[in-house]
Amino acid sequence: MNTTAELREGFLSFFESKGHERHPSGSLVPPEWDRSTLLNSAGMQPLMPYFLGRDQPPALLLGTVQKCFRTADIDEVGLDGHHLTFFEMLGNFSFGQYFKEGAIDFAWEFVFDHMKIELDRFWVTVFAGDPELGLGEDEEAIRLWGAIGMPPERIVRLGRAHNFWSVGGPGPCGPDTELFYDRGEGIGCGRPECAPGCECERYLEFWNLVFMEYELHPDGQVTPLPKQNVDTGMGLERAASILQDVLSVYETDGYQTIMGWIASESGVAYGESETATKAHRVLADHGRGMTCLIADGVRPGNEGRGYVLRRIIRRAIVHGHDLGLRDFLPGLAEVVVEQMGDTYPELVEHHKVINEMLEAEEGRFSRTLEHGERLFEEEAESDAISGEAAFKLHDTYGYPIEVTVDRARFRGLPVDEEGFERLMGEQRERSRAGVKSEDTRAAEFATGAGFTSDFVGFEKTDVLTQIGAAEELGDGIFLAKLRESPFYAAGGGQVTDQGYLEHEETGARADLVEAHRLDEDQALIFKGNGFFAGDRVRAVVPWRVRFPTMANHTATHLLHKALREVLGEHVRQAGSAVRPDKLRFDFTHEQALTLEQRAEVERIVNAKIFESLPVRTFITPIEEARNLGAMMLFGEKYGDEVRVVEIPDFSRELCGGTHVRTTAEIGPFVITSESSVG
Ligand SMILES: [Zn+2]
Ligand SMILES: [Zn+2]
């Protein structure tokens, strides 16, 4: 057993031979109920429901290799030889079957018979006990290690921080025992007291055996569990570095394959220069991470997991540029798929979308990068990157601040991040001041009026009502609130209605200039003279304006659903503009539609129009809407009660907009243009 692949397979088949069922890796994206981490970060994490007794495990003994991703370490990757974001964790698990003795016996056999580690390089740590928990040292583990042949002086007792595992709060918990490999006197701090648990690199922890035997209660009490479980985790890359006798995980065969490809593509080898070494590490680690994340359904975005993915993609591009690489991410991912596809079949299954997505993201970001590059290089000539330069890179070139900081860090240059933040703050102030006055004024006016304007525009487009409050803004412009209003204020992608007021007594007319939406209320701005609070008016949205707007809004819902049917469920509405003359629909998809896809989308929408389906709306609790599978806009805040627009057997969407009564009213639908919004 020497290669990473042999270790992975050797571990799984060893535990198979001991009665463990081989269980596939869980997704990097934790299931809905697991809010503990953005991405799966430990081998046992997907098995938590079994340990908590919520679900029945597929077998009482399991062996797994699990994909893991640590988001906290992104910025560290590249700088040294051991930080990784993506890694694989081997583990054997016992649900109420063997306990400490079995776990230690198996570990001993695997370490010596299979990994062939020399006994005098092998150390273990055990739980030293903790007065606060009311627990003494783990005598049983100490006895078992001794009995199997471990020299007593190499059984190290450590406290709660090192050798006690819990879920981070009340729940199952217990002592653990950690297995260490001594890399020898030449490595590490060299202090006489250096031992496992020391901060330095001499003793490498490579396997952790957790004995879940207690339950931690909210009051801090610890009581024995009725059934004892074992959870173990061995970092695959670390353990491989022991087998191959190298100091850095990046020197193991698993990474050398990727780096070989990088070297042949760029002509720059790992170790050739400091920049090259760092760049190779970043590409090797992030290349694996991005490939596996996309295969598990993560898409580049600006928040959450999507942002993690975007950051590692961008980081890889930046450091790839340092090696002279261009348009290289799909090729890099290809190497990962080839290398790991046998273990993780989802990589092979999704390799096409992985390629497309990386190509698209790289194309976009490379342009940004090239524009900013020159300025960055100029600034890097000095001994620091000023706040002004960082701001200009961001503001003018769209160069993300974390890229500036990261690049500077790799060259040992400080960045005036405080200065950058200050300039950003000033810019925010400036832009706020620009739009603030009118919005704030409208909001203050609306609140000051002391009543809520009743929006009746779903049913009526022509209504006799009263101006409840008015305020002159000068130049014949005035703010007004109507008791009842047919005017739709822009929201949910639908633009503000056009329309006018007609004075009941004088017949004077005022055109609607703008409408401010304020939660359930609205404030309107008109141009016209002779309108005062208390006046009776007729408020009108001309049918020739409203009707096509409604038709286009309903068409938007049909289009949304049709796109999902044709392109897949990953399509998400990113924005829309519903106007009387046309509609625009922004959605997330990695490339342009093919002619066939476009024709198919048009065909579906027109078929639904032809079927003359009724369009129904109803108000319902948000939970109910969710149960009905109503589409919601990501990131949108919804109240407890929501309005659902339904086209039977086809589309259900949360929406506050105005719609036609049947799809037939939409009339023929054509896609006139399509483009990428970058
Ligand atoms: Zn040390
Ligand atoms: Zn809508």
XYZ file of C-alpha atoms and ligand atoms in Angstrom:
680
model
C 0.000 0.000 0.000
C 1.635 3.206 -1.132
C -0.471 5.402 -3.397
C -3.408 7.508 -2.273
C -5.740 5.336 -4.330
C -4.352 2.172 -2.711
C -4.795 3.662 0.736
C -8.380 4.690 0.001
C -9.294 1.331 -1.445
C -7.212 -0.540 1.144
C -9.024 1.157 4.004
C -12.469 0.467 2.595
C -11.765 -3.165 1.758
C -10.031 -3.738 5.101
C -13.163 -2.649 6.911
C -15.323 -4.579 4.478
C -13.391 -7.673 5.478
C -14.320 -6.784 9.066
C -18.026 -6.733 8.289
C -18.455 -3.024 7.435
C -20.725 -2.065 4.587
C -19.088 0.271 2.074
C -21.221 3.412 2.075
C -20.923 6.094 -0.645
C -19.752 9.621 0.131
C -22.462 12.122 0.949
C -22.753 15.348 -1.039
C -20.582 18.349 -0.170
C -23.862 20.204 0.226
C -25.336 19.269 3.597
C -29.012 18.302 3.619
C -31.667 20.909 4.397
C -31.921 20.081 8.113
C -28.188 20.462 8.681
C -27.436 24.133 9.240
C -24.168 23.533 11.075
C -21.880 24.247 8.118
C -22.138 25.668 4.613
C -20.366 22.629 3.226
C -19.785 19.181 4.594
C -16.638 19.400 6.694
C -16.223 15.998 8.347
C -16.509 12.329 7.499
C -19.225 11.644 10.029
C -21.344 14.720 9.292
C -23.690 13.009 6.797
C -24.125 10.141 9.270
C -25.316 12.394 12.107
C -28.980 11.298 11.864
C -27.857 7.726 12.576
C -25.779 8.773 15.565
C -28.617 10.887 16.917
C -30.979 7.932 16.505
C -33.232 9.886 14.138
C -32.733 7.500 11.227
C -31.900 3.841 10.923
C -28.402 3.362 9.416
C -28.243 1.166 6.278
C -26.014 -1.212 8.258
C -24.739 -1.282 11.832
C -21.125 -1.175 10.639
C -20.146 1.277 7.895
C -16.956 2.262 6.096
C -16.810 5.466 4.048
C -14.629 7.859 2.156
C -16.243 11.279 2.400
C -15.657 14.478 0.432
C -15.051 17.400 2.780
C -14.526 21.122 2.306
C -13.293 23.633 4.869
C -14.293 27.144 3.915
C -12.325 28.850 6.689
C -8.993 27.969 5.097
C -9.419 29.342 1.580
C -6.999 32.236 2.011
C -4.362 30.019 3.587
C -4.203 27.544 0.737
C -0.999 27.927 -1.225
C 1.005 29.664 1.456
C 2.149 26.454 3.139
C 2.356 22.750 2.450
C -0.539 21.527 4.548
C -3.611 23.755 4.228
C -6.351 22.315 2.043
C -9.923 23.335 1.472
C -10.977 20.117 -0.218
C -9.968 16.823 1.329
C -11.162 13.273 1.760
C -11.881 11.577 5.025
C -11.812 7.837 5.597
C -13.880 6.467 8.439
C -15.239 3.347 10.074
C -18.426 3.563 12.100
C -20.111 1.298 14.605
C -23.693 1.831 15.686
C -24.068 0.027 18.978
C -21.738 -2.792 17.890
C -18.037 -2.864 18.776
C -16.705 -0.148 21.034
C -13.268 0.883 22.310
C -11.686 -2.532 22.101
C -12.872 -3.239 18.573
C -11.942 0.221 17.326
C -8.443 0.082 18.801
C -7.868 -3.490 17.558
C -8.866 -2.565 14.007
C -6.768 0.601 14.056
C -3.740 -1.299 15.329
C -4.055 -3.944 12.661
C -4.531 -1.416 9.876
C -1.683 0.847 10.992
C 0.884 -1.931 11.277
C -0.211 -4.628 8.825
C -1.442 -2.379 6.048
C 0.062 1.086 6.409
C 3.245 -0.565 7.709
C 4.040 2.242 10.109
C 7.052 1.586 12.354
C 6.095 1.122 15.978
C 8.686 3.570 17.291
C 7.183 6.346 15.178
C 3.693 5.695 16.493
C 2.092 7.673 19.339
C -1.418 7.969 20.708
C -3.241 10.481 22.863
C -6.139 9.679 25.182
C -8.585 11.719 27.240
C -7.042 12.898 30.527
C -10.388 13.528 32.227
C -12.130 16.781 33.060
C -13.367 17.930 36.479
C -16.030 20.174 34.974
C -17.546 17.235 33.116
C -17.073 15.074 36.199
C -15.136 12.526 34.165
C -11.856 10.833 34.975
C -9.218 9.746 32.480
C -10.178 7.196 29.850
C -8.783 4.218 31.756
C -10.259 1.706 29.374
C -8.561 3.191 26.316
C -5.258 3.423 28.192
C -5.540 -0.205 29.273
C -6.476 -1.379 25.757
C -3.579 0.450 24.096
C -1.197 -0.991 26.671
C -2.555 -4.503 26.273
C -2.190 -4.494 22.507
C 1.475 -3.496 22.691
C 1.702 0.284 22.945
C 4.649 1.398 25.113
C 3.110 3.283 28.081
C 5.398 6.322 27.630
C 3.889 6.922 24.215
C 0.304 7.034 25.479
C -0.161 10.755 26.092
C -3.030 12.077 28.219
C -4.584 15.318 26.988
C -7.533 17.378 28.201
C -10.967 18.172 26.956
C -9.819 20.572 24.238
C -7.830 17.837 22.500
C -9.455 14.558 23.325
C -13.123 15.029 23.959
C -15.682 15.168 21.203
C -19.167 16.700 21.310
C -21.651 18.034 18.783
C -20.866 21.534 20.025
C -23.761 21.596 22.475
C -26.133 19.171 24.162
C -26.173 15.756 22.504
C -23.973 12.691 22.192
C -20.350 13.122 23.223
C -17.398 11.173 24.474
C -13.636 10.842 24.753
C -11.508 10.158 21.741
C -8.098 8.751 21.095
C -5.866 10.176 18.402
C -3.172 8.400 16.425
C 0.047 10.268 15.641
C 3.038 9.745 13.420
C 6.404 11.053 14.596
C 8.238 12.648 11.691
C 11.478 12.659 13.606
C 13.672 14.963 15.622
C 14.745 17.051 12.674
C 11.213 18.329 12.171
C 9.373 20.822 14.331
C 10.100 23.017 17.303
C 12.931 20.941 18.781
C 11.909 21.716 22.368
C 12.480 18.889 24.853
C 8.811 18.873 25.868
C 7.666 18.513 22.237
C 5.056 15.728 22.079
C 1.761 14.941 20.350
C -0.484 17.944 20.824
C 2.430 20.357 20.274
C 1.679 23.143 17.812
C 4.630 22.254 15.627
C 4.766 19.861 12.689
C 6.751 17.010 14.200
C 3.820 14.879 15.367
C 1.215 14.414 12.688
C -2.258 13.417 13.815
C -3.733 11.140 11.162
C -6.576 9.157 12.721
C -9.107 10.027 15.361
C -11.248 7.403 17.083
C -14.279 8.892 18.823
C -16.082 6.916 21.491
C -19.615 8.206 21.868
C -20.642 6.946 25.256
C -22.207 9.946 26.999
C -24.941 12.429 26.525
C -24.288 16.067 27.376
C -27.402 17.722 28.842
C -28.278 21.420 28.609
C -27.424 21.842 32.317
C -23.876 20.591 31.665
C -24.520 17.157 33.185
C -23.052 14.124 31.495
C -24.841 10.767 31.646
C -24.015 7.435 29.958
C -25.749 6.647 26.669
C -27.757 3.423 26.499
C -26.019 2.498 23.244
C -22.394 3.240 22.476
C -21.170 4.248 19.039
C -17.808 4.612 17.340
C -16.966 7.279 14.776
C -13.488 7.507 13.302
C -11.847 9.829 10.817
C -8.580 9.494 8.937
C -7.463 12.332 6.678
C -6.635 10.585 3.414
C -4.091 13.119 2.155
C -2.231 13.289 5.468
C -2.109 9.545 5.836
C -0.821 9.286 2.260
C 1.980 11.716 3.118
C 3.065 9.268 5.836
C 3.043 6.311 3.444
C 5.041 8.244 0.885
C 7.348 9.796 3.463
C 6.852 13.378 2.308
C 6.355 16.431 4.484
C 3.640 18.108 2.469
C 0.322 16.706 1.314
C 1.020 18.460 -1.968
C 3.968 16.157 -2.543
C 1.773 13.055 -2.416
C 0.957 11.281 -5.651
C -2.638 12.515 -5.631
C -1.540 16.114 -6.119
C 1.496 15.319 -8.233
C -0.800 14.092 -11.004
C -2.580 17.451 -11.160
C 0.659 19.364 -10.820
C 2.178 17.334 -13.632
C -0.613 18.555 -15.844
C -0.171 22.151 -14.642
C 3.557 21.959 -15.342
C 3.092 20.602 -18.841
C 0.436 23.199 -19.662
C 2.348 26.155 -18.255
C 5.934 25.044 -18.684
C 6.505 25.978 -15.041
C 7.142 23.169 -12.561
C 6.224 22.905 -8.887
C 9.140 24.156 -6.844
C 10.658 26.162 -9.688
C 10.083 29.401 -7.799
C 8.138 30.477 -4.757
C 5.379 31.881 -6.947
C 5.213 28.643 -8.916
C 4.996 26.493 -5.793
C 2.189 28.560 -4.322
C 0.295 28.700 -7.597
C 0.597 24.944 -8.100
C -0.848 24.309 -4.641
C -3.741 26.710 -5.165
C -4.615 25.181 -8.524
C -4.314 21.611 -7.272
C -6.501 22.157 -4.222
C -9.037 24.539 -5.733
C -9.214 22.484 -8.932
C -10.450 19.530 -6.919
C -12.756 21.674 -4.824
C -14.466 23.456 -7.715
C -14.934 20.240 -9.676
C -16.548 18.447 -6.752
C -18.662 21.443 -5.722
C -20.144 21.840 -9.190
C -20.767 18.098 -9.423
C -22.727 18.398 -6.176
C -24.913 21.129 -7.628
C -23.237 24.312 -6.346
C -23.244 27.192 -8.849
C -21.035 30.302 -8.753
C -22.863 33.150 -7.049
C -22.560 36.057 -4.689
C -23.568 34.461 -1.444
C -23.268 31.320 0.613
C -21.919 28.233 -1.124
C -22.076 29.953 -4.499
C -19.684 32.589 -3.229
C -17.297 29.988 -1.846
C -17.209 28.385 -5.276
C -16.758 31.722 -7.020
C -13.904 32.648 -4.701
C -11.912 29.482 -5.311
C -12.524 29.730 -9.059
C -11.265 33.312 -9.079
C -8.321 32.486 -6.882
C -7.363 29.658 -9.206
C -7.610 31.952 -12.239
C -5.488 34.639 -10.590
C -2.737 32.211 -9.645
C -3.030 30.406 -12.965
C -2.294 33.735 -14.646
C 0.891 33.912 -12.586
C 1.977 30.741 -14.369
C 0.952 32.141 -17.729
C -2.113 29.890 -17.952
C -5.202 31.093 -19.827
C -8.522 29.325 -20.383
C -7.307 26.386 -18.385
C -9.989 25.572 -15.806
C -11.957 23.043 -17.899
C -8.691 21.201 -18.586
C -7.781 21.252 -14.910
C -11.189 19.871 -13.979
C -10.806 17.173 -16.614
C -7.711 15.886 -14.796
C -9.650 15.794 -11.523
C -12.565 13.940 -13.106
C -10.205 11.388 -14.582
C -8.327 10.932 -11.333
C -11.274 10.790 -8.942
C -14.168 9.745 -11.141
C -13.968 6.087 -10.132
C -14.400 6.960 -6.477
C -16.944 9.722 -7.063
C -19.078 8.770 -10.090
C -20.991 12.068 -9.847
C -17.892 13.774 -11.299
C -18.168 11.714 -14.467
C -21.910 12.113 -14.602
C -21.714 15.917 -14.449
C -18.444 16.479 -16.265
C -20.133 18.333 -19.084
C -21.796 20.900 -16.864
C -18.536 21.228 -14.900
C -16.718 22.146 -18.111
C -19.354 24.566 -19.289
C -19.677 26.311 -15.986
C -15.947 26.749 -15.514
C -15.512 27.972 -19.049
C -18.231 30.580 -18.598
C -16.994 31.771 -15.217
C -13.395 31.895 -16.378
C -14.296 33.838 -19.508
C -16.078 36.484 -17.484
C -13.511 36.853 -14.775
C -10.431 36.761 -17.011
C -11.558 39.926 -18.738
C -11.978 41.709 -15.421
C -8.613 40.479 -14.358
C -6.748 41.618 -17.436
C -8.140 45.113 -17.166
C -6.999 45.492 -13.592
C -3.702 43.705 -14.043
C -1.675 46.667 -15.263
C -2.753 48.955 -12.472
C -2.066 46.242 -9.934
C 1.429 45.668 -11.309
C 2.174 49.390 -11.189
C 1.048 49.574 -7.596
C 2.952 46.433 -6.668
C 6.179 48.239 -7.578
C 5.903 50.187 -4.341
C 6.109 48.557 -0.929
C 2.374 48.600 -0.198
C -0.960 48.743 -2.001
C -2.711 51.948 -1.017
C -6.376 52.153 -0.129
C -6.885 54.425 -3.153
C -5.368 51.861 -5.507
C -7.413 49.007 -4.048
C -10.510 51.146 -4.375
C -9.743 52.099 -7.953
C -9.113 48.463 -8.848
C -12.466 47.580 -7.386
C -14.432 50.561 -8.603
C -13.047 50.970 -12.109
C -12.015 47.433 -13.006
C -14.322 45.320 -10.871
C -11.238 43.731 -9.328
C -12.515 42.157 -6.104
C -10.782 43.367 -2.953
C -10.062 39.806 -1.836
C -8.134 39.250 -5.069
C -6.071 42.373 -4.465
C -5.375 41.304 -0.892
C -4.590 37.742 -1.896
C -2.202 38.725 -4.677
C -0.496 41.277 -2.479
C -0.124 38.741 0.289
C 1.560 36.279 -2.020
C 4.162 38.952 -2.716
C 4.481 39.963 0.894
C 2.894 43.372 0.292
C 0.495 44.926 2.794
C -2.792 46.391 1.579
C -4.384 49.406 3.225
C -7.707 47.654 3.720
C -8.896 50.259 6.179
C -8.354 52.967 3.596
C -10.225 50.846 1.080
C -13.168 50.377 3.438
C -13.258 54.090 4.173
C -13.429 54.956 0.473
C -16.111 52.336 -0.059
C -18.091 53.851 2.794
C -17.745 57.325 1.332
C -18.924 56.082 -2.025
C -21.937 54.404 -0.450
C -22.728 57.676 1.317
C -22.486 59.596 -1.936
C -24.771 57.289 -3.835
C -27.212 57.153 -0.952
C -27.323 60.939 -0.690
C -28.185 61.067 -4.384
C -31.300 58.926 -4.240
C -32.117 59.414 -0.622
C -33.983 62.679 -0.628
C -36.892 61.567 -2.772
C -37.318 58.093 -1.281
C -37.050 59.337 2.253
C -39.344 62.222 1.571
C -41.958 59.924 0.052
C -41.679 57.525 2.978
C -41.989 60.301 5.531
C -44.921 61.756 3.678
C -46.670 58.377 3.505
C -46.267 57.756 7.223
C -47.242 61.299 8.127
C -50.532 60.957 6.230
C -51.851 58.707 8.984
C -53.696 56.221 6.762
C -52.845 53.422 4.363
C -53.650 53.731 0.699
C -55.825 50.839 -0.437
C -54.482 49.230 -3.623
C -57.484 48.149 -5.716
C -55.599 47.662 -8.978
C -56.113 43.902 -9.088
C -59.823 44.451 -9.705
C -60.136 48.009 -11.005
C -58.272 50.310 -13.333
C -60.652 53.249 -13.000
C -61.790 54.394 -9.583
C -63.510 57.389 -7.981
C -61.672 58.302 -4.817
C -60.243 61.067 -2.689
C -56.785 62.567 -2.270
C -56.140 61.758 1.384
C -52.943 63.779 1.616
C -50.897 65.978 -0.716
C -47.659 67.906 -0.621
C -46.244 70.369 -3.168
C -42.769 69.578 -4.490
C -42.520 72.598 -6.810
C -42.648 72.909 -10.619
C -46.197 71.569 -10.668
C -45.057 68.302 -9.115
C -46.826 67.004 -6.031
C -46.812 64.022 -3.719
C -50.190 62.445 -3.058
C -51.801 59.561 -1.284
C -55.108 58.239 -2.516
C -57.686 56.572 -0.298
C -58.031 53.944 -3.015
C -55.442 53.537 -5.733
C -55.517 51.543 -8.974
C -51.835 52.378 -9.613
C -49.382 49.514 -9.375
C -46.112 50.683 -7.787
C -43.057 48.978 -9.295
C -42.192 45.706 -7.609
C -41.625 42.029 -8.357
C -40.271 42.961 -11.777
C -43.430 44.720 -12.907
C -42.976 48.397 -13.711
C -45.090 51.206 -12.284
C -48.364 51.775 -14.082
C -48.846 54.768 -16.282
C -51.983 56.735 -15.516
C -53.563 59.987 -14.404
C -55.905 61.774 -12.024
C -58.908 63.719 -13.209
C -60.309 66.386 -10.870
C -63.990 65.707 -10.305
C -64.958 69.394 -10.074
C -62.520 71.209 -12.339
C -61.725 68.425 -14.795
C -58.002 69.235 -14.437
C -55.618 66.420 -15.154
C -52.388 65.274 -13.466
C -50.161 62.541 -14.860
C -48.580 59.909 -12.664
C -44.813 60.445 -12.697
C -43.662 57.955 -10.129
C -44.980 55.575 -7.508
C -43.146 54.632 -4.323
C -43.951 51.246 -2.879
C -43.758 51.205 0.918
C -44.578 47.683 2.097
C -48.372 47.575 1.883
C -48.622 51.297 1.297
C -47.730 53.680 -1.521
C -46.942 57.335 -2.184
C -47.505 58.766 -5.660
C -45.916 61.641 -7.510
C -47.996 63.538 -10.092
C -47.419 66.420 -12.455
C -50.339 68.831 -12.642
C -51.905 71.860 -10.967
C -54.879 72.506 -8.738
C -54.971 69.281 -6.696
C -55.273 69.459 -2.922
C -55.828 67.147 0.013
C -59.529 66.325 0.349
C -60.288 66.747 -3.373
C -62.396 64.077 -5.108
C -60.680 62.603 -8.153
C -61.023 59.885 -10.712
C -57.861 57.757 -10.824
C -57.262 55.945 -14.096
C -54.841 53.402 -15.504
C -55.656 53.332 -19.221
C -56.632 49.847 -20.279
C -54.330 50.050 -23.309
C -51.424 50.293 -20.836
C -52.536 47.965 -18.104
C -53.813 45.154 -20.253
C -50.541 44.478 -22.113
C -48.667 44.755 -18.803
C -50.862 42.053 -17.287
C -50.490 39.908 -20.372
C -46.721 40.271 -20.238
C -46.610 39.473 -16.550
C -48.578 36.268 -16.975
C -46.370 35.424 -19.944
C -43.344 35.879 -17.670
C -44.652 33.137 -15.399
C -45.220 30.816 -18.360
C -41.737 31.568 -19.653
C -40.161 30.912 -16.250
C -41.784 27.500 -16.041
C -41.045 26.629 -19.665
C -37.356 27.463 -19.186
C -37.198 25.123 -16.225
C -38.847 22.362 -18.198
C -36.473 22.754 -21.121
C -33.188 23.646 -19.413
C -33.627 22.030 -16.024
C -34.661 22.831 -12.491
C -31.470 24.795 -11.824
C -32.844 27.708 -13.842
C -33.699 30.473 -11.458
C -35.253 33.830 -12.028
C -32.602 36.455 -11.387
C -34.760 39.431 -12.276
C -37.365 40.603 -14.721
C -38.850 43.720 -16.223
C -42.523 43.498 -17.087
C -43.682 46.468 -19.111
C -46.660 47.168 -21.343
C -44.647 46.925 -24.561
C -42.432 43.944 -23.732
C -41.036 41.769 -21.039
C -37.490 40.903 -20.119
C -36.658 37.850 -18.062
C -33.241 37.333 -16.441
C -32.338 33.846 -15.391
C -29.356 31.794 -14.370
C -28.028 29.382 -16.931
C -24.509 28.791 -18.050
C -24.736 29.409 -21.741
C -26.924 30.730 -24.487
C -29.946 28.684 -25.499
C -29.587 26.574 -28.595
C -31.989 27.250 -31.440
C -33.820 24.041 -30.563
C -34.146 25.012 -26.899
C -35.405 28.422 -27.822
C -37.977 26.982 -30.192
C -39.073 24.489 -27.544
C -39.533 27.226 -24.932
C -41.629 29.256 -27.354
C -43.636 26.199 -28.268
C -44.484 25.387 -24.634
C -45.464 28.965 -23.800
C -47.669 29.243 -26.870
C -49.240 25.849 -26.176
C -50.222 27.035 -22.684
C -51.626 30.247 -24.142
C -53.613 28.231 -26.656
C -55.033 26.013 -23.909
C -56.681 29.129 -22.469
C -55.931 28.192 -18.867
C -57.510 30.218 -16.062
C -55.104 32.367 -14.011
C -56.013 32.262 -10.338
C -54.629 34.146 -7.372
C -55.011 33.400 -3.692
C -53.532 34.439 -0.363
C -52.125 31.686 1.815
C -49.672 31.148 4.691
C -46.096 30.923 3.402
C -45.757 27.368 4.728
C -48.712 26.273 2.657
C -47.283 27.976 -0.432
C -44.027 26.142 0.137
C -45.888 22.838 0.434
C -47.622 23.574 -2.834
C -44.193 23.976 -4.426
C -44.802 27.597 -5.378
C -41.700 29.165 -6.919
C -40.182 31.871 -4.803
C -37.527 34.377 -5.619
C -34.265 33.513 -3.965
C -33.194 36.065 -1.379
C -36.583 37.784 -1.384
C -38.185 38.496 1.994
C -41.733 37.255 2.245
C -44.290 37.851 4.978
C -46.276 35.142 6.784
C -49.115 35.459 4.286
C -48.263 35.398 0.612
C -50.070 35.832 -2.674
C -49.834 32.908 -5.044
C -50.505 33.181 -8.767
C -51.513 29.834 -10.193
C -51.885 28.526 -13.719
C -53.407 25.093 -13.100
C -51.189 22.060 -13.671
C -48.380 24.269 -14.889
C -47.110 27.109 -12.744
C -47.377 28.401 -9.205
C -45.437 31.470 -8.176
C -45.415 33.869 -5.279
C -46.223 37.155 -6.922
C -47.823 40.481 -6.110
C -48.263 41.544 -9.723
C -51.268 42.004 -11.963
C -52.334 39.240 -14.316
C -54.812 38.475 -17.061
C -57.736 36.148 -16.274
C -56.877 33.455 -18.790
C -53.695 32.644 -20.648
C -55.505 33.098 -23.960
C -55.547 36.847 -23.328
C -51.776 36.921 -23.684
C -51.856 36.360 -27.426
C -48.941 34.976 -29.454
C -45.568 34.843 -27.727
C -42.142 35.213 -29.366
C -38.630 35.519 -27.996
C -37.137 38.511 -29.779
C -33.658 38.467 -28.323
C -31.455 36.789 -25.805
C -28.165 37.875 -24.331
C -25.849 37.291 -21.423
C -25.893 39.835 -18.635
C -22.416 38.762 -17.547
Zn 6.921 20.700 18.918
Zn -44.946 37.518 -11.105
